[in-house]
Amino acid sequence: MKIGIIGLGRIGKTHLKAIQKIDGLKVIAVSDIDEKQCNQIAEENKIPYSYIDYNKLIANKEVEAIWICSPSKLHYEQVSAALEHKKYVFCEKPLEIEIDKITALLNSFSDIDKRLMIGFNKRFDSEFIEAKKNIAKIGVPTIVKITSRDPAPPTLAYLKTSGGLFKDMTIHDFDMSRFIVEDDVVEVYATGSINYIEGIDGVDIDTAMVTLKFKNGIICTIDNSRQSPYGYDQRLEILGTLGMLQVNNKKVNHNSFYTTQGKQSSVYQNFFLERYADAYEQEARAFLDCVVTKREFPATAYDALKALELAEACKKSLLENRAVRIS
Ligand SMILES: NC(=O)c1ccc[n+]([C@@H]2O[C@H](COP(=O)([O-])OP(=O)(O)OC[C@H]3O[C@@H](n4cnc5c(N)ncnc54)[C@H](O)[C@@H]3O)[C@@H](O)[C@H]2O)c1
């Protein structure tokens, strides 16, 4: 399957590497408004087509599937154009930062679940998959705790187009909670603060704690921080009626040193590029597999909508300092 990638920043380059490992997928076109970087990446990777204008990539008849890795505020127009050109589409999270636009996509393309996959990469992480498979060992789940803390914040330019912490960062964890609990949320409460990033007062927060109450009674907490001095922190804990399950952080290596200073071990894997490298590859494999077997993708526009609804409800909860019911 011949692929075009739009956006060659942090995640676009990562997807390029992941796709290159998969037999059956070949990147033949790239697009970025940074012409120099776009041409350089095309040249280094022997990619025949390089465009500044993404519309040209979408119109290229040889391109069968498009990976959208541009800033979030561009996703809707690029996804719509690609679907109208009958392409298969992989779109990075968040699919959109406005609910109406996702609803418009769902209403416009009846076969969207087999044409558009969303980059909720945590669903493809082997540790989280293993945890989900074994939930029954701890009985009936009662509490789910998700921790997601970045080692360092993104640039202010990135933050300004991101849609805010809940839509940009917590969105992964909203989806994770739905993936693990397999039910709908009926109520949210969110609180947040600014501790690290200057110049975002009144625009965004960099620290948040969210509580989600699911229809089946499970309570989930999500804690997010845009900065974490000890590294990228990605943990999951589930309390059940018969026990507890924990997914801990992956380290650079698993050596332990015992000295007069106590026990020391390696630092955590640096950031998402390292921690989820395998998950990005697995999601590309899942994409190809679903196209070939004509099955629905494992993360769809509907999942993106449900996660965005939670992000909106959390924003409201934060602003109004109260719990918000989800209708
Ligand atoms: N799933 C994940 O783990 C993950 C991680 C990081 C980012 N993301 C998502 O990926 C998207 C991109 O994030 P990033 O961190 O790579 O950002 P980035 O700023 O590093 O890269 C964005 C790239 O898009 C290019 N671009 C801007 N306008 C364009 C246009 N009109 N046409 C083509 N290219 C254009 C920019 O020049 C830049 O190279 C965001 O939606 C973000 O939420 C997902």
mmCIF file of C-alpha atoms and ligand atoms in Angstrom:
data_model
loop_
_atom_site.group_PDB
_atom_site.id
_atom_site.type_symbol
_atom_site.label_atom_id
_atom_site.label_comp_id
_atom_site.label_asym_id
_atom_site.label_seq_id
_atom_site.Cartn_x
_atom_site.Cartn_y
_atom_site.Cartn_z
ATOM 1 C CA MET A 1 0.000 0.000 0.000
ATOM 2 C CA LYS A 2 1.424 3.372 -1.049
ATOM 3 C CA ILE A 3 1.473 6.017 1.684
ATOM 4 C CA GLY A 4 1.710 9.813 1.809
ATOM 5 C CA ILE A 5 2.597 11.627 5.052
ATOM 6 C CA ILE A 6 1.429 15.181 5.778
ATOM 7 C CA GLY A 7 3.489 16.932 8.475
ATOM 8 C CA LEU A 8 7.071 15.899 9.174
ATOM 9 C CA GLY A 9 7.556 17.189 12.720
ATOM 10 C CA ARG A 10 8.155 15.062 15.820
ATOM 11 C CA ILE A 11 5.428 12.501 15.159
ATOM 12 C CA GLY A 12 5.526 12.572 11.329
ATOM 13 C CA LYS A 13 9.174 11.497 11.341
ATOM 14 C CA THR A 14 8.387 8.810 13.916
ATOM 15 C CA HIS A 15 5.585 7.363 11.772
ATOM 16 C CA LEU A 16 7.867 7.410 8.732
ATOM 17 C CA LYS A 17 10.358 5.202 10.623
ATOM 18 C CA ALA A 18 7.590 2.889 11.868
ATOM 19 C CA ILE A 19 6.042 2.480 8.408
ATOM 20 C CA GLN A 20 9.432 1.711 6.870
ATOM 21 C CA LYS A 21 9.655 -1.417 9.064
ATOM 22 C CA ILE A 22 6.471 -2.906 7.623
ATOM 23 C CA ASP A 23 6.328 -5.099 4.536
ATOM 24 C CA GLY A 24 3.309 -4.032 2.533
ATOM 25 C CA LEU A 25 3.547 -0.310 3.359
ATOM 26 C CA LYS A 26 5.712 2.121 1.396
ATOM 27 C CA VAL A 27 5.934 5.905 1.813
ATOM 28 C CA ILE A 28 5.966 7.443 -1.679
ATOM 29 C CA ALA A 29 5.028 11.065 -0.864
ATOM 30 C CA VAL A 30 5.584 13.624 1.901
ATOM 31 C CA SER A 31 4.289 17.132 2.499
ATOM 32 C CA ASP A 32 5.387 19.874 4.893
ATOM 33 C CA ILE A 33 5.290 23.670 4.709
ATOM 34 C CA ASP A 34 8.956 23.587 5.730
ATOM 35 C CA GLU A 35 10.198 23.003 2.184
ATOM 36 C CA LYS A 36 13.840 22.452 3.083
ATOM 37 C CA GLN A 37 13.062 19.803 5.696
ATOM 38 C CA CYS A 38 10.482 18.144 3.422
ATOM 39 C CA ASN A 39 12.889 17.855 0.480
ATOM 40 C CA GLN A 40 15.706 16.673 2.722
ATOM 41 C CA ILE A 41 13.588 13.904 4.280
ATOM 42 C CA ALA A 42 12.340 12.864 0.827
ATOM 43 C CA GLU A 43 15.887 12.719 -0.509
ATOM 44 C CA GLU A 44 17.325 10.819 2.485
ATOM 45 C CA ASN A 45 14.536 8.237 2.336
ATOM 46 C CA LYS A 46 14.300 7.951 -1.477
ATOM 47 C CA ILE A 47 10.691 9.208 -1.427
ATOM 48 C CA PRO A 48 9.772 10.285 -4.980
ATOM 49 C CA TYR A 49 7.162 12.994 -4.234
ATOM 50 C CA SER A 50 7.705 16.021 -1.952
ATOM 51 C CA TYR A 51 5.121 18.822 -1.711
ATOM 52 C CA ILE A 52 4.736 22.081 0.203
ATOM 53 C CA ASP A 53 1.020 22.036 -0.614
ATOM 54 C CA TYR A 54 -0.672 19.049 1.029
ATOM 55 C CA ASN A 55 -3.521 19.214 -1.521
ATOM 56 C CA LYS A 56 -1.081 17.983 -4.175
ATOM 57 C CA LEU A 57 -0.216 14.961 -2.059
ATOM 58 C CA ILE A 58 -3.899 14.178 -1.566
ATOM 59 C CA ALA A 59 -4.547 14.554 -5.320
ATOM 60 C CA ASN A 60 -1.675 12.205 -6.232
ATOM 61 C CA LYS A 61 -3.448 9.172 -7.715
ATOM 62 C CA GLU A 62 -0.653 6.774 -6.728
ATOM 63 C CA VAL A 63 -1.144 7.572 -3.012
ATOM 64 C CA GLU A 64 -3.593 5.073 -1.486
ATOM 65 C CA ALA A 65 -3.418 6.004 2.200
ATOM 66 C CA ILE A 66 -2.504 9.215 4.010
ATOM 67 C CA TRP A 67 -0.935 9.678 7.463
ATOM 68 C CA ILE A 68 -1.978 13.085 8.851
ATOM 69 C CA CYS A 69 0.674 14.317 11.287
ATOM 70 C CA SER A 70 0.195 18.080 10.973
ATOM 71 C CA PRO A 71 -0.851 20.443 13.820
ATOM 72 C CA SER A 72 -4.227 19.476 15.323
ATOM 73 C CA LYS A 73 -6.134 22.513 14.015
ATOM 74 C CA LEU A 74 -5.483 21.336 10.418
ATOM 75 C CA HIS A 75 -6.710 17.770 10.855
ATOM 76 C CA TYR A 76 -10.358 18.344 9.926
ATOM 77 C CA GLU A 77 -9.731 20.000 6.556
ATOM 78 C CA GLN A 78 -7.017 17.494 5.639
ATOM 79 C CA VAL A 79 -9.004 14.423 6.751
ATOM 80 C CA SER A 80 -12.099 15.665 4.870
ATOM 81 C CA ALA A 81 -10.102 16.294 1.686
ATOM 82 C CA ALA A 82 -8.391 12.901 1.889
ATOM 83 C CA LEU A 83 -11.677 11.034 2.479
ATOM 84 C CA GLU A 84 -13.297 12.915 -0.418
ATOM 85 C CA HIS A 85 -10.442 11.696 -2.622
ATOM 86 C CA LYS A 86 -11.342 8.127 -1.540
ATOM 87 C CA LYS A 87 -8.092 7.595 0.352
ATOM 88 C CA TYR A 88 -7.624 5.539 3.480
ATOM 89 C CA VAL A 89 -6.579 7.860 6.301
ATOM 90 C CA PHE A 90 -4.595 7.583 9.523
ATOM 91 C CA CYS A 91 -4.988 10.779 11.581
ATOM 92 C CA GLU A 92 -2.999 11.669 14.659
ATOM 93 C CA LYS A 93 -4.885 12.550 17.846
ATOM 94 C CA PRO A 94 -6.883 14.659 18.388
ATOM 95 C CA LEU A 95 -8.933 14.081 15.239
ATOM 96 C CA GLU A 96 -10.457 17.503 15.871
ATOM 97 C CA ILE A 97 -10.741 20.031 18.665
ATOM 98 C CA GLU A 98 -14.391 20.907 17.887
ATOM 99 C CA ILE A 99 -17.141 18.330 18.427
ATOM 100 C CA ASP A 100 -19.294 19.626 15.537
ATOM 101 C CA LYS A 101 -16.557 18.869 13.040
ATOM 102 C CA ILE A 102 -16.228 15.233 14.114
ATOM 103 C CA THR A 103 -20.025 14.924 13.948
ATOM 104 C CA ALA A 104 -19.894 16.380 10.424
ATOM 105 C CA LEU A 105 -17.321 13.750 9.397
ATOM 106 C CA LEU A 106 -19.430 10.951 10.895
ATOM 107 C CA ASN A 107 -22.491 12.228 9.022
ATOM 108 C CA SER A 108 -20.684 12.735 5.712
ATOM 109 C CA PHE A 109 -18.849 9.426 5.311
ATOM 110 C CA SER A 110 -20.967 6.354 6.069
ATOM 111 C CA ASP A 111 -17.978 3.984 5.719
ATOM 112 C CA ILE A 112 -15.729 6.132 7.945
ATOM 113 C CA ASP A 113 -14.914 3.302 10.417
ATOM 114 C CA LYS A 114 -13.204 1.390 7.598
ATOM 115 C CA ARG A 115 -11.554 4.467 6.060
ATOM 116 C CA LEU A 116 -10.242 6.545 8.998
ATOM 117 C CA MET A 117 -8.107 5.360 11.909
ATOM 118 C CA ILE A 118 -7.138 7.594 14.852
ATOM 119 C CA GLY A 119 -3.644 7.592 16.401
ATOM 120 C CA PHE A 120 -4.565 6.499 19.913
ATOM 121 C CA ASN A 121 -1.234 4.692 20.183
ATOM 122 C CA LYS A 122 -1.623 3.589 23.825
ATOM 123 C CA ARG A 123 -4.138 0.994 22.599
ATOM 124 C CA PHE A 124 -1.258 -0.689 20.740
ATOM 125 C CA ASP A 125 1.230 -0.792 23.606
ATOM 126 C CA SER A 126 2.019 -4.391 24.582
ATOM 127 C CA GLU A 127 2.068 -3.594 28.336
ATOM 128 C CA PHE A 128 -1.428 -2.061 28.329
ATOM 129 C CA ILE A 129 -2.761 -4.826 26.054
ATOM 130 C CA GLU A 130 -1.401 -7.467 28.455
ATOM 131 C CA ALA A 131 -3.022 -5.652 31.401
ATOM 132 C CA LYS A 132 -6.389 -5.517 29.657
ATOM 133 C CA LYS A 133 -6.176 -9.222 28.765
ATOM 134 C CA ASN A 134 -5.583 -10.163 32.407
ATOM 135 C CA ILE A 135 -8.070 -7.922 34.195
ATOM 136 C CA ALA A 136 -10.205 -10.918 35.225
ATOM 137 C CA LYS A 137 -7.331 -12.098 37.480
ATOM 138 C CA ILE A 138 -8.059 -9.194 39.852
ATOM 139 C CA GLY A 139 -11.794 -9.783 39.943
ATOM 140 C CA VAL A 140 -14.205 -6.956 39.150
ATOM 141 C CA PRO A 141 -12.410 -3.624 38.580
ATOM 142 C CA THR A 142 -13.455 -0.823 40.909
ATOM 143 C CA ILE A 143 -10.781 1.888 40.494
ATOM 144 C CA VAL A 144 -8.591 2.742 37.473
ATOM 145 C CA LYS A 145 -5.682 5.174 37.919
ATOM 146 C CA ILE A 146 -3.904 6.564 34.863
ATOM 147 C CA THR A 147 -0.730 8.626 35.232
ATOM 148 C CA SER A 148 0.664 10.533 32.268
ATOM 149 C CA ARG A 149 3.430 13.073 32.838
ATOM 150 C CA ASP A 150 5.704 14.464 30.145
ATOM 151 C CA PRO A 151 9.410 15.067 30.834
ATOM 152 C CA ALA A 152 9.230 18.611 29.427
ATOM 153 C CA PRO A 153 6.549 20.846 27.888
ATOM 154 C CA PRO A 154 6.198 21.391 24.138
ATOM 155 C CA THR A 155 6.910 24.795 22.571
ATOM 156 C CA LEU A 156 4.513 27.710 23.080
ATOM 157 C CA ALA A 157 3.850 27.631 19.313
ATOM 158 C CA TYR A 158 2.727 23.993 19.625
ATOM 159 C CA LEU A 159 0.590 24.755 22.690
ATOM 160 C CA LYS A 160 -1.238 27.555 20.874
ATOM 161 C CA THR A 161 -2.554 25.183 18.171
ATOM 162 C CA SER A 162 -3.015 22.149 20.421
ATOM 163 C CA GLY A 163 -6.540 22.825 21.693
ATOM 164 C CA GLY A 164 -5.374 22.862 25.335
ATOM 165 C CA LEU A 165 -4.180 20.184 27.763
ATOM 166 C CA PHE A 166 -7.422 18.163 27.909
ATOM 167 C CA LYS A 167 -7.767 17.939 24.103
ATOM 168 C CA ASP A 168 -4.075 17.483 23.407
ATOM 169 C CA MET A 169 -2.696 15.383 26.262
ATOM 170 C CA THR A 170 -5.505 13.984 28.430
ATOM 171 C CA ILE A 171 -7.240 12.901 25.194
ATOM 172 C CA HIS A 172 -4.902 9.834 25.149
ATOM 173 C CA ASP A 173 -5.975 8.984 28.699
ATOM 174 C CA PHE A 174 -9.691 9.534 28.077
ATOM 175 C CA ASP A 175 -9.365 7.004 25.279
ATOM 176 C CA MET A 176 -7.286 4.665 27.487
ATOM 177 C CA SER A 177 -9.953 4.763 30.181
ATOM 178 C CA ARG A 178 -12.658 3.811 27.639
ATOM 179 C CA PHE A 179 -10.357 1.104 26.198
ATOM 180 C CA ILE A 180 -9.827 -0.429 29.659
ATOM 181 C CA VAL A 181 -13.292 0.045 31.184
ATOM 182 C CA GLU A 182 -15.322 -0.609 27.994
ATOM 183 C CA ASP A 183 -18.205 1.559 29.149
ATOM 184 C CA ASP A 184 -19.431 5.147 28.968
ATOM 185 C CA VAL A 185 -18.601 7.932 31.391
ATOM 186 C CA VAL A 186 -21.563 9.556 33.149
ATOM 187 C CA GLU A 187 -19.799 12.283 35.161
ATOM 188 C CA VAL A 188 -16.475 14.119 35.222
ATOM 189 C CA TYR A 189 -14.729 16.435 37.640
ATOM 190 C CA ALA A 190 -11.522 18.225 36.653
ATOM 191 C CA THR A 191 -9.149 20.532 38.405
ATOM 192 C CA GLY A 192 -5.921 22.068 37.144
ATOM 193 C CA SER A 193 -3.134 24.574 37.710
ATOM 194 C CA ILE A 194 -0.070 26.177 36.132
ATOM 195 C CA ASN A 195 3.283 25.215 37.627
ATOM 196 C CA TYR A 196 5.820 25.120 34.807
ATOM 197 C CA ILE A 197 4.954 27.049 31.656
ATOM 198 C CA GLU A 198 5.160 30.829 31.543
ATOM 199 C CA GLY A 199 2.776 32.825 29.369
ATOM 200 C CA ILE A 200 -0.202 30.435 29.386
ATOM 201 C CA ASP A 201 -2.220 32.068 32.155
ATOM 202 C CA GLY A 202 -5.836 32.321 30.975
ATOM 203 C CA VAL A 203 -5.018 30.158 27.919
ATOM 204 C CA ASP A 204 -4.157 26.713 29.245
ATOM 205 C CA ILE A 205 -3.003 24.733 32.294
ATOM 206 C CA ASP A 206 0.026 22.445 32.623
ATOM 207 C CA THR A 207 -1.111 20.245 35.530
ATOM 208 C CA ALA A 208 -4.454 18.454 35.875
ATOM 209 C CA MET A 209 -6.314 15.884 37.891
ATOM 210 C CA VAL A 210 -9.473 14.370 36.446
ATOM 211 C CA THR A 211 -12.060 12.014 37.943
ATOM 212 C CA LEU A 212 -14.345 10.015 35.646
ATOM 213 C CA LYS A 213 -17.345 8.056 36.881
ATOM 214 C CA PHE A 214 -18.418 5.263 34.499
ATOM 215 C CA LYS A 215 -21.967 3.958 34.063
ATOM 216 C CA ASN A 216 -20.918 0.561 35.488
ATOM 217 C CA GLY A 217 -19.688 2.227 38.708
ATOM 218 C CA ILE A 218 -15.936 2.149 38.000
ATOM 219 C CA ILE A 219 -14.139 5.311 39.102
ATOM 220 C CA CYS A 220 -11.123 6.459 37.110
ATOM 221 C CA THR A 221 -8.569 9.152 37.915
ATOM 222 C CA ILE A 222 -6.163 10.668 35.418
ATOM 223 C CA ASP A 223 -3.237 12.816 36.480
ATOM 224 C CA ASN A 224 -1.329 14.839 33.913
ATOM 225 C CA SER A 225 1.693 17.087 34.108
ATOM 226 C CA ARG A 226 3.454 18.808 31.206
ATOM 227 C CA GLN A 227 6.702 18.481 33.154
ATOM 228 C CA SER A 228 8.179 15.699 35.219
ATOM 229 C CA PRO A 229 11.730 16.090 36.610
ATOM 230 C CA TYR A 230 12.385 12.317 36.745
ATOM 231 C CA GLY A 231 11.262 11.571 33.169
ATOM 232 C CA TYR A 232 8.328 10.320 31.103
ATOM 233 C CA ASP A 233 5.833 8.733 33.485
ATOM 234 C CA GLN A 234 3.241 6.401 31.946
ATOM 235 C CA ARG A 235 1.578 4.191 34.514
ATOM 236 C CA LEU A 236 -1.687 2.347 34.946
ATOM 237 C CA GLU A 237 -3.121 0.826 38.092
ATOM 238 C CA ILE A 238 -6.363 -1.089 38.383
ATOM 239 C CA LEU A 239 -7.884 -2.114 41.697
ATOM 240 C CA GLY A 240 -10.236 -5.075 41.527
ATOM 241 C CA THR A 241 -12.319 -7.002 44.036
ATOM 242 C CA LEU A 242 -9.639 -9.772 44.122
ATOM 243 C CA GLY A 243 -6.419 -7.832 43.718
ATOM 244 C CA MET A 244 -4.512 -5.076 41.993
ATOM 245 C CA LEU A 245 -2.813 -4.766 38.603
ATOM 246 C CA GLN A 246 0.003 -2.319 37.841
ATOM 247 C CA VAL A 247 1.693 -1.331 34.592
ATOM 248 C CA ASN A 248 4.936 0.375 35.490
ATOM 249 C CA ASN A 249 7.321 2.570 33.521
ATOM 250 C CA LYS A 250 9.803 1.149 31.042
ATOM 251 C CA LYS A 251 13.415 1.936 31.800
ATOM 252 C CA VAL A 252 16.382 2.431 29.475
ATOM 253 C CA ASN A 253 17.858 -0.764 30.974
ATOM 254 C CA HIS A 254 16.954 -3.059 33.849
ATOM 255 C CA ASN A 255 20.256 -3.054 35.772
ATOM 256 C CA SER A 256 20.187 -2.290 39.484
ATOM 257 C CA PHE A 257 23.202 -1.054 41.451
ATOM 258 C CA TYR A 258 23.371 -1.534 45.216
ATOM 259 C CA THR A 259 25.939 0.736 46.864
ATOM 260 C CA THR A 260 26.476 2.528 50.167
ATOM 261 C CA GLN A 261 24.120 5.175 48.732
ATOM 262 C CA GLY A 262 21.301 2.624 48.465
ATOM 263 C CA LYS A 263 19.747 1.140 45.304
ATOM 264 C CA GLN A 264 20.074 2.874 41.932
ATOM 265 C CA SER A 265 18.568 1.938 38.609
ATOM 266 C CA SER A 266 18.332 3.340 35.101
ATOM 267 C CA VAL A 267 16.188 6.353 34.200
ATOM 268 C CA TYR A 268 12.851 5.911 32.414
ATOM 269 C CA GLN A 269 12.689 5.876 28.623
ATOM 270 C CA ASN A 270 12.974 9.493 27.530
ATOM 271 C CA PHE A 271 9.634 10.386 25.916
ATOM 272 C CA PHE A 272 6.870 9.126 23.621
ATOM 273 C CA LEU A 273 9.230 8.569 20.688
ATOM 274 C CA GLU A 274 11.085 5.919 22.700
ATOM 275 C CA ARG A 275 8.320 4.621 25.007
ATOM 276 C CA TYR A 276 5.793 4.059 22.210
ATOM 277 C CA ALA A 277 8.134 3.262 19.272
ATOM 278 C CA ASP A 278 6.787 -0.280 19.119
ATOM 279 C CA ALA A 279 3.164 0.883 19.548
ATOM 280 C CA TYR A 280 3.490 3.200 16.505
ATOM 281 C CA GLU A 281 4.700 0.213 14.485
ATOM 282 C CA GLN A 282 1.866 -1.986 15.780
ATOM 283 C CA GLU A 283 -0.773 0.637 14.928
ATOM 284 C CA ALA A 284 0.569 0.854 11.355
ATOM 285 C CA ARG A 285 0.396 -2.968 11.130
ATOM 286 C CA ALA A 286 -3.193 -2.878 12.444
ATOM 287 C CA PHE A 287 -4.052 -0.216 9.845
ATOM 288 C CA LEU A 288 -2.752 -2.383 6.988
ATOM 289 C CA ASP A 289 -4.420 -5.494 8.360
ATOM 290 C CA CYS A 290 -7.826 -3.762 8.620
ATOM 291 C CA VAL A 291 -7.591 -2.382 5.076
ATOM 292 C CA VAL A 292 -6.605 -5.773 3.631
ATOM 293 C CA THR A 293 -9.324 -7.666 5.528
ATOM 294 C CA LYS A 294 -11.875 -4.836 5.057
ATOM 295 C CA ARG A 295 -12.494 -4.595 8.818
ATOM 296 C CA GLU A 296 -13.284 -1.562 10.988
ATOM 297 C CA PHE A 297 -10.231 0.139 12.440
ATOM 298 C CA PRO A 298 -9.533 -0.405 16.179
ATOM 299 C CA ALA A 299 -9.637 3.361 16.920
ATOM 300 C CA THR A 300 -12.311 5.239 15.007
ATOM 301 C CA ALA A 301 -13.820 8.713 14.593
ATOM 302 C CA TYR A 302 -16.483 7.624 17.107
ATOM 303 C CA ASP A 303 -13.726 6.940 19.682
ATOM 304 C CA ALA A 304 -12.265 10.368 18.883
ATOM 305 C CA LEU A 305 -15.696 11.925 19.462
ATOM 306 C CA LYS A 306 -16.166 10.182 22.827
ATOM 307 C CA ALA A 307 -12.715 11.315 23.994
ATOM 308 C CA LEU A 308 -13.332 14.881 22.816
ATOM 309 C CA GLU A 309 -16.686 14.987 24.640
ATOM 310 C CA LEU A 310 -14.819 14.136 27.849
ATOM 311 C CA ALA A 311 -12.224 16.842 27.123
ATOM 312 C CA GLU A 312 -14.993 19.428 26.648
ATOM 313 C CA ALA A 313 -16.751 18.301 29.828
ATOM 314 C CA CYS A 314 -13.469 18.571 31.785
ATOM 315 C CA LYS A 315 -12.882 22.074 30.424
ATOM 316 C CA LYS A 316 -16.344 23.040 31.630
ATOM 317 C CA SER A 317 -15.766 21.382 34.989
ATOM 318 C CA LEU A 318 -12.488 23.280 35.433
ATOM 319 C CA LEU A 319 -14.002 26.627 34.477
ATOM 320 C CA GLU A 320 -17.144 26.202 36.581
ATOM 321 C CA ASN A 321 -15.443 24.325 39.438
ATOM 322 C CA ARG A 322 -18.088 21.601 39.586
ATOM 323 C CA ALA A 323 -18.830 18.057 38.488
ATOM 324 C CA VAL A 324 -20.309 17.844 34.969
ATOM 325 C CA ARG A 325 -22.808 15.157 33.902
ATOM 326 C CA ILE A 326 -22.342 13.572 30.464
ATOM 327 C CA SER A 327 -25.644 13.197 28.659
HETATM 328 N N1 LIG B 1 0.280 9.989 19.259
HETATM 329 C C1 LIG B 1 1.300 10.605 19.792
HETATM 330 O O1 LIG B 1 2.038 10.032 20.576
HETATM 331 C C2 LIG B 1 1.589 12.035 19.405
HETATM 332 C C3 LIG B 1 2.763 12.623 19.852
HETATM 333 C C4 LIG B 1 3.027 13.933 19.464
HETATM 334 C C5 LIG B 1 2.148 14.628 18.664
HETATM 335 N N2 LIG B 1 0.993 14.031 18.264
HETATM 336 C C6 LIG B 1 0.032 14.767 17.405
HETATM 337 O O2 LIG B 1 0.630 14.878 16.114
HETATM 338 C C7 LIG B 1 0.347 16.151 15.545
HETATM 339 C C8 LIG B 1 1.661 16.854 15.220
HETATM 340 O O3 LIG B 1 2.406 16.998 16.396
HETATM 341 P P1 LIG B 1 4.017 17.162 16.375
HETATM 342 O O4 LIG B 1 4.444 17.056 17.780
HETATM 343 O O5 LIG B 1 4.627 16.276 15.362
HETATM 344 O O6 LIG B 1 4.105 18.697 15.909
HETATM 345 P P2 LIG B 1 5.318 19.414 15.212
HETATM 346 O O7 LIG B 1 5.077 20.861 15.389
HETATM 347 O O8 LIG B 1 6.609 18.810 15.650
HETATM 348 O O9 LIG B 1 5.129 19.029 13.653
HETATM 349 C C9 LIG B 1 4.095 19.493 12.850
HETATM 350 C C10 LIG B 1 4.621 19.541 11.413
HETATM 351 O O10 LIG B 1 3.546 19.886 10.542
HETATM 352 C C11 LIG B 1 4.034 20.821 9.587
HETATM 353 N N3 LIG B 1 2.925 21.577 9.022
HETATM 354 C C12 LIG B 1 2.314 22.696 9.501
HETATM 355 N N4 LIG B 1 1.344 23.104 8.648
HETATM 356 C C13 LIG B 1 1.350 22.227 7.611
HETATM 357 C C14 LIG B 1 0.577 22.121 6.410
HETATM 358 N N5 LIG B 1 -0.359 22.990 6.109
HETATM 359 N N6 LIG B 1 0.875 21.114 5.560
HETATM 360 C C15 LIG B 1 1.846 20.216 5.848
HETATM 361 N N7 LIG B 1 2.609 20.271 6.966
HETATM 362 C C16 LIG B 1 2.355 21.255 7.839
HETATM 363 C C17 LIG B 1 5.029 21.668 10.381
HETATM 364 O O11 LIG B 1 5.930 22.364 9.516
HETATM 365 C C18 LIG B 1 5.714 20.592 11.227
HETATM 366 O O12 LIG B 1 6.828 20.023 10.567
HETATM 367 C C19 LIG B 1 -0.523 16.892 16.568
HETATM 368 O O13 LIG B 1 -1.862 16.732 16.198
HETATM 369 C C20 LIG B 1 -0.253 16.168 17.869
HETATM 370 O O14 LIG B 1 -1.373 16.196 18.755
HETATM 371 C C21 LIG B 1 0.715 12.755 18.605
#
